[in-house]
């Protein structure tokens, strides 16, 4: 029982039906599971629907909130400030294990055993750190400083996501190209997927131009959509240019299609987050422009961005954790591949 809760034998003891996986893969999966668990909690804390349902259905809700000193209606446990605190605790947890695992060269050392096991204790430690962040003194100063840390980390995360997407697209393109040596159907599938990706990117560009711009005003939105659309076109031309093809034979429109779709998502995220503009109509009344009419007061576009972003986030995290990306990513991005004859499609 102790090994099941705290040791590396948890999967083999409790999940006999599961296929065997490497210890390193199972460790990365467990850390990814912790990350996803905390992220889901943050999404719940951000949801106004959940907060309203809690007020309605939990008996003695107001008294409970006062008892745990979370405000009269538990306002300290919901919203952006609460999510910042939870994410600060999670960041501290992973940063400590980052420091703890420096210069571990094999899985036989004492630190490696701790890194690869004791999951119940780690879960308790993660919960304690996330909860302890709510007791940080001078919350206003902490939140103001943490916003800058979050902005810097967000920029780095987008760069890492781009690298992971490019690497995934490279592997995808190389694999299906190798399959075309045996069956021509793989070439057809590759062309079909590329066409679908570009159709999604173009459709997203047209819809954003339709819903987030108008003939007068919305200049920032027009510039953002136009510049990003032109950059996607530029990336596509560069991917198939002779100089790139000579140096990177596996480069193609599939990679640029994946990145174009991702850039369209980032553009949509920026447009939905931008404060709406107001102008005076012919009756001298303030009207809101540069936002879709269907989202006014309902935040449907923000909910869609959150859903898409969460899906991409989980996909990239699981992909990076369940594949051996340390050497493979470096080789893929430098154009070092296995021969097509040894590649299994």
CSV table of C-alpha atoms in Angstrom, one decimal:
chain,number,residue,atom,x,y,z
A,1,UNK,CA,0.0,0.0,0.0
A,2,UNK,CA,2.8,2.4,0.8
A,3,UNK,CA,4.5,1.7,-2.5
A,4,UNK,CA,1.2,2.2,-4.3
A,5,UNK,CA,0.8,5.7,-2.7
A,6,UNK,CA,4.4,6.9,-2.6
A,7,UNK,CA,6.6,4.7,-4.7
A,8,UNK,CA,7.5,4.1,-8.4
A,9,UNK,CA,5.7,0.8,-8.4
A,10,UNK,CA,2.2,2.4,-8.3
A,11,UNK,CA,1.4,1.7,-12.0
A,12,UNK,CA,2.7,-1.8,-11.9
A,13,UNK,CA,0.8,-2.6,-8.7
A,14,UNK,CA,-2.5,-0.8,-9.3
A,15,UNK,CA,-2.8,-0.9,-13.2
A,16,UNK,CA,-1.9,-4.4,-14.3
A,17,UNK,CA,-4.0,-3.9,-17.5
A,18,UNK,CA,-1.9,-0.9,-18.6
A,19,UNK,CA,0.9,-1.4,-21.1
A,20,UNK,CA,4.5,-1.2,-19.9
A,21,UNK,CA,6.1,2.2,-20.2
A,22,UNK,CA,9.5,3.6,-19.4
A,23,UNK,CA,10.0,5.1,-15.9
A,24,UNK,CA,11.0,8.4,-17.4
A,25,UNK,CA,7.8,8.5,-19.5
A,26,UNK,CA,5.6,7.7,-16.5
A,27,UNK,CA,7.4,10.4,-14.5
A,28,UNK,CA,6.8,13.0,-17.1
A,29,UNK,CA,3.2,11.9,-17.4
A,30,UNK,CA,2.6,12.3,-13.6
A,31,UNK,CA,4.1,15.8,-13.6
A,32,UNK,CA,1.9,16.7,-16.6
A,33,UNK,CA,-1.1,15.3,-14.8
A,34,UNK,CA,-0.4,17.5,-11.8
A,35,UNK,CA,-0.1,20.5,-14.2
A,36,UNK,CA,-3.4,19.7,-15.9
A,37,UNK,CA,-5.1,19.2,-12.6
A,38,UNK,CA,-4.1,22.6,-11.3
A,39,UNK,CA,-5.0,24.2,-14.7
A,40,UNK,CA,-8.5,22.7,-14.5
A,41,UNK,CA,-8.9,24.1,-11.0
A,42,UNK,CA,-7.8,27.5,-12.3
A,43,UNK,CA,-10.4,27.3,-15.1
A,44,UNK,CA,-13.1,26.5,-12.5
A,45,UNK,CA,-12.0,29.5,-10.4
A,46,UNK,CA,-12.2,31.8,-13.4
A,47,UNK,CA,-15.7,30.7,-14.3
A,48,UNK,CA,-18.4,33.0,-13.2
A,49,UNK,CA,-21.0,30.3,-13.8
A,50,UNK,CA,-19.3,28.0,-11.3
A,51,UNK,CA,-19.1,30.8,-8.7
A,52,UNK,CA,-22.8,31.6,-9.1
A,53,UNK,CA,-23.8,27.9,-8.9
A,54,UNK,CA,-21.8,27.6,-5.7
A,55,UNK,CA,-23.6,30.5,-4.1
A,56,UNK,CA,-26.9,29.0,-5.1
A,57,UNK,CA,-26.5,25.4,-4.2
A,58,UNK,CA,-24.0,25.3,-1.3
A,59,UNK,CA,-25.8,25.7,2.0
A,60,UNK,CA,-24.3,28.3,4.5
A,61,UNK,CA,-22.1,29.5,1.7
A,62,UNK,CA,-21.8,33.1,3.1
A,63,UNK,CA,-21.0,31.8,6.6
A,64,UNK,CA,-18.4,29.4,5.2
A,65,UNK,CA,-16.7,32.1,3.3
A,66,UNK,CA,-16.4,34.3,6.4
A,67,UNK,CA,-15.2,31.3,8.4
A,68,UNK,CA,-12.2,30.7,6.1
A,69,UNK,CA,-11.6,34.4,5.7
A,70,UNK,CA,-12.1,34.4,1.9
A,71,UNK,CA,-14.4,37.4,1.9
A,72,UNK,CA,-18.1,37.8,2.3
A,73,UNK,CA,-18.9,35.8,-0.9
A,74,UNK,CA,-15.5,34.0,-1.3
A,75,UNK,CA,-14.3,36.6,-3.7
A,76,UNK,CA,-10.7,35.8,-2.7
A,77,UNK,CA,-11.1,32.3,-4.1
A,78,UNK,CA,-12.3,33.3,-7.6
A,79,UNK,CA,-11.2,35.6,-10.4
A,80,UNK,CA,-7.8,36.6,-11.8
A,81,UNK,CA,-6.1,37.3,-8.5
A,82,UNK,CA,-6.9,33.8,-7.1
A,83,UNK,CA,-5.6,32.2,-10.3
A,84,UNK,CA,-2.4,34.2,-10.0
A,85,UNK,CA,-1.9,32.9,-6.5
A,86,UNK,CA,-2.6,29.2,-7.4
A,87,UNK,CA,-0.2,29.5,-10.4
A,88,UNK,CA,2.5,31.1,-8.3
A,89,UNK,CA,2.3,28.0,-5.9
A,90,UNK,CA,2.5,25.6,-8.9
A,91,UNK,CA,5.4,27.5,-10.4
A,92,UNK,CA,7.3,27.3,-7.1
A,93,UNK,CA,6.6,23.6,-7.0
A,94,UNK,CA,8.0,22.9,-10.5
A,95,UNK,CA,10.9,25.4,-10.0
A,96,UNK,CA,12.0,23.6,-6.8
A,97,UNK,CA,12.1,20.2,-8.7
A,98,UNK,CA,13.9,21.9,-11.5
A,99,UNK,CA,16.7,22.9,-9.1
A,100,UNK,CA,16.4,19.5,-7.3
A,101,UNK,CA,17.1,17.5,-10.6
A,102,UNK,CA,20.1,19.5,-11.8
A,103,UNK,CA,23.0,17.2,-12.8
A,104,UNK,CA,21.2,13.9,-12.3
A,105,UNK,CA,22.9,11.6,-14.7
A,106,UNK,CA,21.2,8.3,-14.0
A,107,UNK,CA,18.1,6.8,-12.4
A,108,UNK,CA,20.0,5.0,-9.6
A,109,UNK,CA,20.8,8.0,-7.4
A,110,UNK,CA,18.8,9.0,-4.4
A,111,UNK,CA,17.5,12.2,-6.0
A,112,UNK,CA,16.4,10.3,-9.0
A,113,UNK,CA,14.3,7.9,-6.8
A,114,UNK,CA,12.6,10.9,-5.2
A,115,UNK,CA,12.1,12.5,-8.6
A,116,UNK,CA,10.5,9.3,-10.0
A,117,UNK,CA,8.3,8.5,-7.0
A,118,UNK,CA,6.5,9.7,-3.9
A,119,UNK,CA,3.6,11.0,-5.9
A,120,UNK,CA,1.2,11.3,-3.0
A,121,UNK,CA,3.7,13.4,-1.0
A,122,UNK,CA,4.3,15.6,-4.0
A,123,UNK,CA,0.6,16.1,-4.5
A,124,UNK,CA,0.3,17.2,-0.9
A,125,UNK,CA,3.2,19.5,-1.3
A,126,UNK,CA,1.7,21.0,-4.5
A,127,UNK,CA,-1.6,21.6,-2.7
A,128,UNK,CA,0.2,23.2,0.2
A,129,UNK,CA,2.1,25.6,-2.0
A,130,UNK,CA,-0.9,26.6,-4.0
A,131,UNK,CA,-2.9,27.1,-0.8
A,132,UNK,CA,0.0,28.9,1.0
A,133,UNK,CA,0.1,31.6,-1.8
A,134,UNK,CA,-3.3,32.9,-0.5
A,135,UNK,CA,-1.5,33.9,2.8
A,136,UNK,CA,1.2,36.0,1.2
A,137,UNK,CA,1.2,39.4,2.9
A,138,UNK,CA,0.8,42.6,0.8
A,139,UNK,CA,-1.3,41.0,-1.9
A,140,UNK,CA,-1.4,44.1,-4.1
A,141,UNK,CA,2.4,44.3,-4.4
A,142,UNK,CA,2.6,40.6,-5.1
A,143,UNK,CA,0.0,40.6,-7.8
A,144,UNK,CA,1.5,43.6,-9.5
A,145,UNK,CA,5.0,42.0,-9.6
A,146,UNK,CA,3.6,38.6,-10.6
A,147,UNK,CA,1.8,40.1,-13.6
A,148,UNK,CA,5.2,41.1,-15.1
A,149,UNK,CA,6.6,37.6,-14.4
A,150,UNK,CA,3.5,36.1,-16.0
A,151,UNK,CA,3.9,38.4,-19.1
A,152,UNK,CA,7.6,37.3,-19.5
A,153,UNK,CA,6.7,33.6,-18.9
A,154,UNK,CA,3.8,33.9,-21.4
A,155,UNK,CA,6.2,35.2,-24.1
A,156,UNK,CA,8.6,32.3,-23.5
A,157,UNK,CA,5.8,29.8,-23.4
A,158,UNK,CA,4.5,31.0,-26.8
A,159,UNK,CA,8.1,30.6,-28.2
A,160,UNK,CA,8.3,27.1,-26.8
A,161,UNK,CA,4.9,26.2,-28.1
A,162,UNK,CA,6.0,27.3,-31.6
A,163,UNK,CA,9.1,25.1,-31.4
A,164,UNK,CA,7.0,22.1,-30.3
A,165,UNK,CA,4.5,22.7,-33.1
A,166,UNK,CA,7.3,23.0,-35.7
A,167,UNK,CA,8.9,19.9,-34.5
A,168,UNK,CA,5.6,18.0,-34.5
A,169,UNK,CA,4.9,19.1,-38.0
A,170,UNK,CA,8.4,18.1,-39.1
A,171,UNK,CA,8.0,14.6,-37.7
A,172,UNK,CA,4.5,14.4,-39.3
A,173,UNK,CA,5.7,15.5,-42.7
A,174,UNK,CA,8.7,13.2,-42.6
A,175,UNK,CA,6.6,10.2,-41.5
A,176,UNK,CA,4.0,10.6,-44.2
A,177,UNK,CA,6.6,11.4,-46.9
A,178,UNK,CA,8.4,8.1,-46.0
A,179,UNK,CA,5.0,6.3,-46.3
A,180,UNK,CA,4.6,7.7,-49.8
A,181,UNK,CA,7.6,5.5,-50.9
A,182,UNK,CA,5.4,2.5,-50.3
A,183,UNK,CA,1.9,3.8,-51.0
A,184,UNK,CA,1.0,6.9,-52.9
A,185,UNK,CA,-2.1,7.4,-50.7
A,186,UNK,CA,0.2,9.1,-48.1
A,187,UNK,CA,0.9,11.9,-50.6
A,188,UNK,CA,-2.8,12.4,-51.1
A,189,UNK,CA,-3.4,12.5,-47.3
A,190,UNK,CA,-0.6,15.0,-46.9
A,191,UNK,CA,-2.0,17.2,-49.5
A,192,UNK,CA,-5.5,16.9,-48.0
A,193,UNK,CA,-4.4,17.8,-44.5
A,194,UNK,CA,-2.3,20.8,-45.8
A,195,UNK,CA,-5.4,22.0,-47.7
A,196,UNK,CA,-7.5,21.7,-44.6
A,197,UNK,CA,-5.0,23.6,-42.5
A,198,UNK,CA,-4.8,26.5,-44.9
A,199,UNK,CA,-8.6,26.5,-45.3
A,200,UNK,CA,-8.9,26.9,-41.6
A,201,UNK,CA,-6.3,29.7,-41.5
A,202,UNK,CA,-7.9,31.6,-44.4
A,203,UNK,CA,-11.5,31.1,-42.9
A,204,UNK,CA,-10.3,32.4,-39.5
A,205,UNK,CA,-8.6,35.5,-41.2
A,206,UNK,CA,-11.8,36.3,-43.1
A,207,UNK,CA,-14.1,35.8,-40.1
A,208,UNK,CA,-11.9,38.0,-37.9
A,209,UNK,CA,-11.9,40.7,-40.6
A,210,UNK,CA,-15.6,40.4,-40.8
A,211,UNK,CA,-16.4,40.5,-37.1
A,212,UNK,CA,-13.6,42.6,-35.6
A,213,UNK,CA,-13.4,45.4,-38.1
A,214,UNK,CA,-15.7,47.9,-39.8
A,215,UNK,CA,-15.2,50.5,-42.6
A,216,UNK,CA,-14.5,53.3,-40.1
A,217,UNK,CA,-12.3,52.9,-37.0
A,218,UNK,CA,-10.8,49.6,-35.7
A,219,UNK,CA,-7.4,50.6,-37.1
A,220,UNK,CA,-5.5,48.5,-34.6
A,221,UNK,CA,-7.5,45.4,-35.4
A,222,UNK,CA,-7.0,46.0,-39.2
A,223,UNK,CA,-3.3,46.4,-38.7
A,224,UNK,CA,-3.0,43.3,-36.5
A,225,UNK,CA,-5.0,41.1,-38.9
A,226,UNK,CA,-3.3,42.4,-42.0
A,227,UNK,CA,0.3,42.0,-40.6
A,228,UNK,CA,-0.3,38.5,-39.3
A,229,UNK,CA,-2.0,37.4,-42.5
A,230,UNK,CA,1.0,38.7,-44.5
A,231,UNK,CA,3.5,37.0,-42.2
A,232,UNK,CA,1.7,33.7,-42.6
A,233,UNK,CA,1.9,34.1,-46.4
A,234,UNK,CA,5.6,35.0,-46.1
A,235,UNK,CA,6.2,31.9,-44.0
A,236,UNK,CA,4.5,29.7,-46.6
A,237,UNK,CA,6.6,31.1,-49.4
A,238,UNK,CA,9.8,30.7,-47.4
A,239,UNK,CA,9.0,27.1,-46.6
A,240,UNK,CA,8.9,26.1,-50.3
A,241,UNK,CA,11.6,28.4,-51.5
A,242,UNK,CA,14.6,26.6,-53.2
A,243,UNK,CA,17.2,27.8,-50.7
A,244,UNK,CA,15.2,26.4,-47.8
A,245,UNK,CA,14.4,23.2,-49.7
A,246,UNK,CA,18.1,22.6,-50.4
A,247,UNK,CA,19.0,22.9,-46.7
A,248,UNK,CA,15.8,21.4,-45.3
A,249,UNK,CA,14.4,18.8,-47.7
A,250,UNK,CA,11.6,17.9,-45.3
A,251,UNK,CA,10.3,21.5,-45.1
A,252,UNK,CA,7.0,22.1,-46.8
A,253,UNK,CA,3.5,23.6,-46.6
A,254,UNK,CA,2.4,21.3,-43.8
A,255,UNK,CA,4.7,23.0,-41.3
A,256,UNK,CA,3.7,26.5,-42.4
A,257,UNK,CA,0.1,25.5,-42.4
A,258,UNK,CA,0.3,24.3,-38.8
A,259,UNK,CA,2.0,27.6,-37.8
A,260,UNK,CA,-0.5,29.7,-39.8
A,261,UNK,CA,-3.4,28.1,-37.9
A,262,UNK,CA,-1.6,28.8,-34.6
A,263,UNK,CA,-0.9,32.4,-35.5
A,264,UNK,CA,-4.6,32.9,-36.4
A,265,UNK,CA,-5.4,31.5,-32.9
A,266,UNK,CA,-3.0,34.0,-31.3
A,267,UNK,CA,-4.5,36.8,-33.4
A,268,UNK,CA,-8.0,35.8,-32.3
A,269,UNK,CA,-6.8,35.7,-28.7
A,270,UNK,CA,-5.4,39.2,-29.0
A,271,UNK,CA,-8.5,40.6,-30.6
A,272,UNK,CA,-10.9,39.1,-28.0
A,273,UNK,CA,-8.7,40.5,-25.2
A,274,UNK,CA,-8.4,44.0,-26.6
A,275,UNK,CA,-10.8,46.6,-24.9
A,276,UNK,CA,-13.6,47.5,-27.3
A,277,UNK,CA,-13.7,51.0,-28.9
A,278,UNK,CA,-16.6,53.4,-28.6
A,279,UNK,CA,-17.8,56.1,-31.0
A,280,UNK,CA,-20.7,58.5,-31.2
A,281,UNK,CA,-23.5,57.5,-33.6
A,282,UNK,CA,-25.8,60.0,-35.4
A,283,UNK,CA,-27.9,60.4,-32.2
A,284,UNK,CA,-24.8,61.3,-30.1
A,285,UNK,CA,-24.9,58.0,-28.3
A,286,UNK,CA,-21.9,55.9,-27.4
A,287,UNK,CA,-21.9,52.6,-29.3
A,288,UNK,CA,-19.3,49.8,-29.0
A,289,UNK,CA,-17.4,48.8,-32.2
A,290,UNK,CA,-14.7,46.4,-33.1
A,291,UNK,CA,-16.3,43.5,-31.2
A,292,UNK,CA,-18.7,40.8,-32.6
A,293,UNK,CA,-22.3,41.6,-32.0
A,294,UNK,CA,-23.0,38.1,-30.7
A,295,UNK,CA,-20.4,38.5,-27.9
A,296,UNK,CA,-21.4,41.8,-26.5
A,297,UNK,CA,-22.1,41.2,-22.8
A,298,UNK,CA,-21.8,37.5,-23.2
A,299,UNK,CA,-18.0,37.0,-23.6
A,300,UNK,CA,-18.6,34.1,-26.0
A,301,UNK,CA,-15.4,35.0,-28.0
A,302,UNK,CA,-13.4,35.0,-24.7
A,303,UNK,CA,-14.8,31.6,-23.8
A,304,UNK,CA,-13.9,30.2,-27.2
A,305,UNK,CA,-10.4,31.6,-26.9
A,306,UNK,CA,-10.1,30.0,-23.4
A,307,UNK,CA,-11.3,26.6,-24.8
A,308,UNK,CA,-8.9,26.7,-27.8
A,309,UNK,CA,-6.0,27.8,-25.7
A,310,UNK,CA,-6.5,25.2,-23.1
A,311,UNK,CA,-6.8,22.5,-25.7
A,312,UNK,CA,-3.5,23.6,-27.4
A,313,UNK,CA,-1.8,23.9,-24.0
A,314,UNK,CA,-2.8,20.4,-22.9
A,315,UNK,CA,-1.8,19.0,-26.3
A,316,UNK,CA,1.7,20.6,-26.3
A,317,UNK,CA,2.3,19.6,-22.7
A,318,UNK,CA,1.3,15.9,-23.2
A,319,UNK,CA,3.2,15.8,-26.5
A,320,UNK,CA,6.4,17.1,-24.9
A,321,UNK,CA,6.0,14.8,-21.9
A,322,UNK,CA,5.1,11.6,-23.7
A,323,UNK,CA,7.8,11.8,-26.5
A,324,UNK,CA,11.5,11.8,-26.1
A,325,UNK,CA,12.0,15.4,-27.1
A,326,UNK,CA,15.4,16.2,-25.7
A,327,UNK,CA,17.5,14.7,-28.6
A,328,UNK,CA,14.7,14.2,-31.2
A,329,UNK,CA,13.6,17.9,-31.1
A,330,UNK,CA,17.2,19.2,-31.5
A,331,UNK,CA,17.8,16.8,-34.4
A,332,UNK,CA,14.5,17.5,-36.1
A,333,UNK,CA,14.9,21.3,-36.0
A,334,UNK,CA,18.5,20.9,-37.4
A,335,UNK,CA,17.3,18.7,-40.2
A,336,UNK,CA,18.9,15.4,-38.9
A,337,UNK,CA,16.5,12.6,-39.6
A,338,UNK,CA,16.5,8.9,-40.0
A,339,UNK,CA,16.6,7.6,-43.6
A,340,UNK,CA,13.3,7.2,-45.3
A,341,UNK,CA,13.8,3.5,-45.6
A,342,UNK,CA,13.9,3.0,-41.8
A,343,UNK,CA,11.0,5.3,-41.2
A,344,UNK,CA,7.7,3.5,-40.4
A,345,UNK,CA,4.6,5.4,-41.6
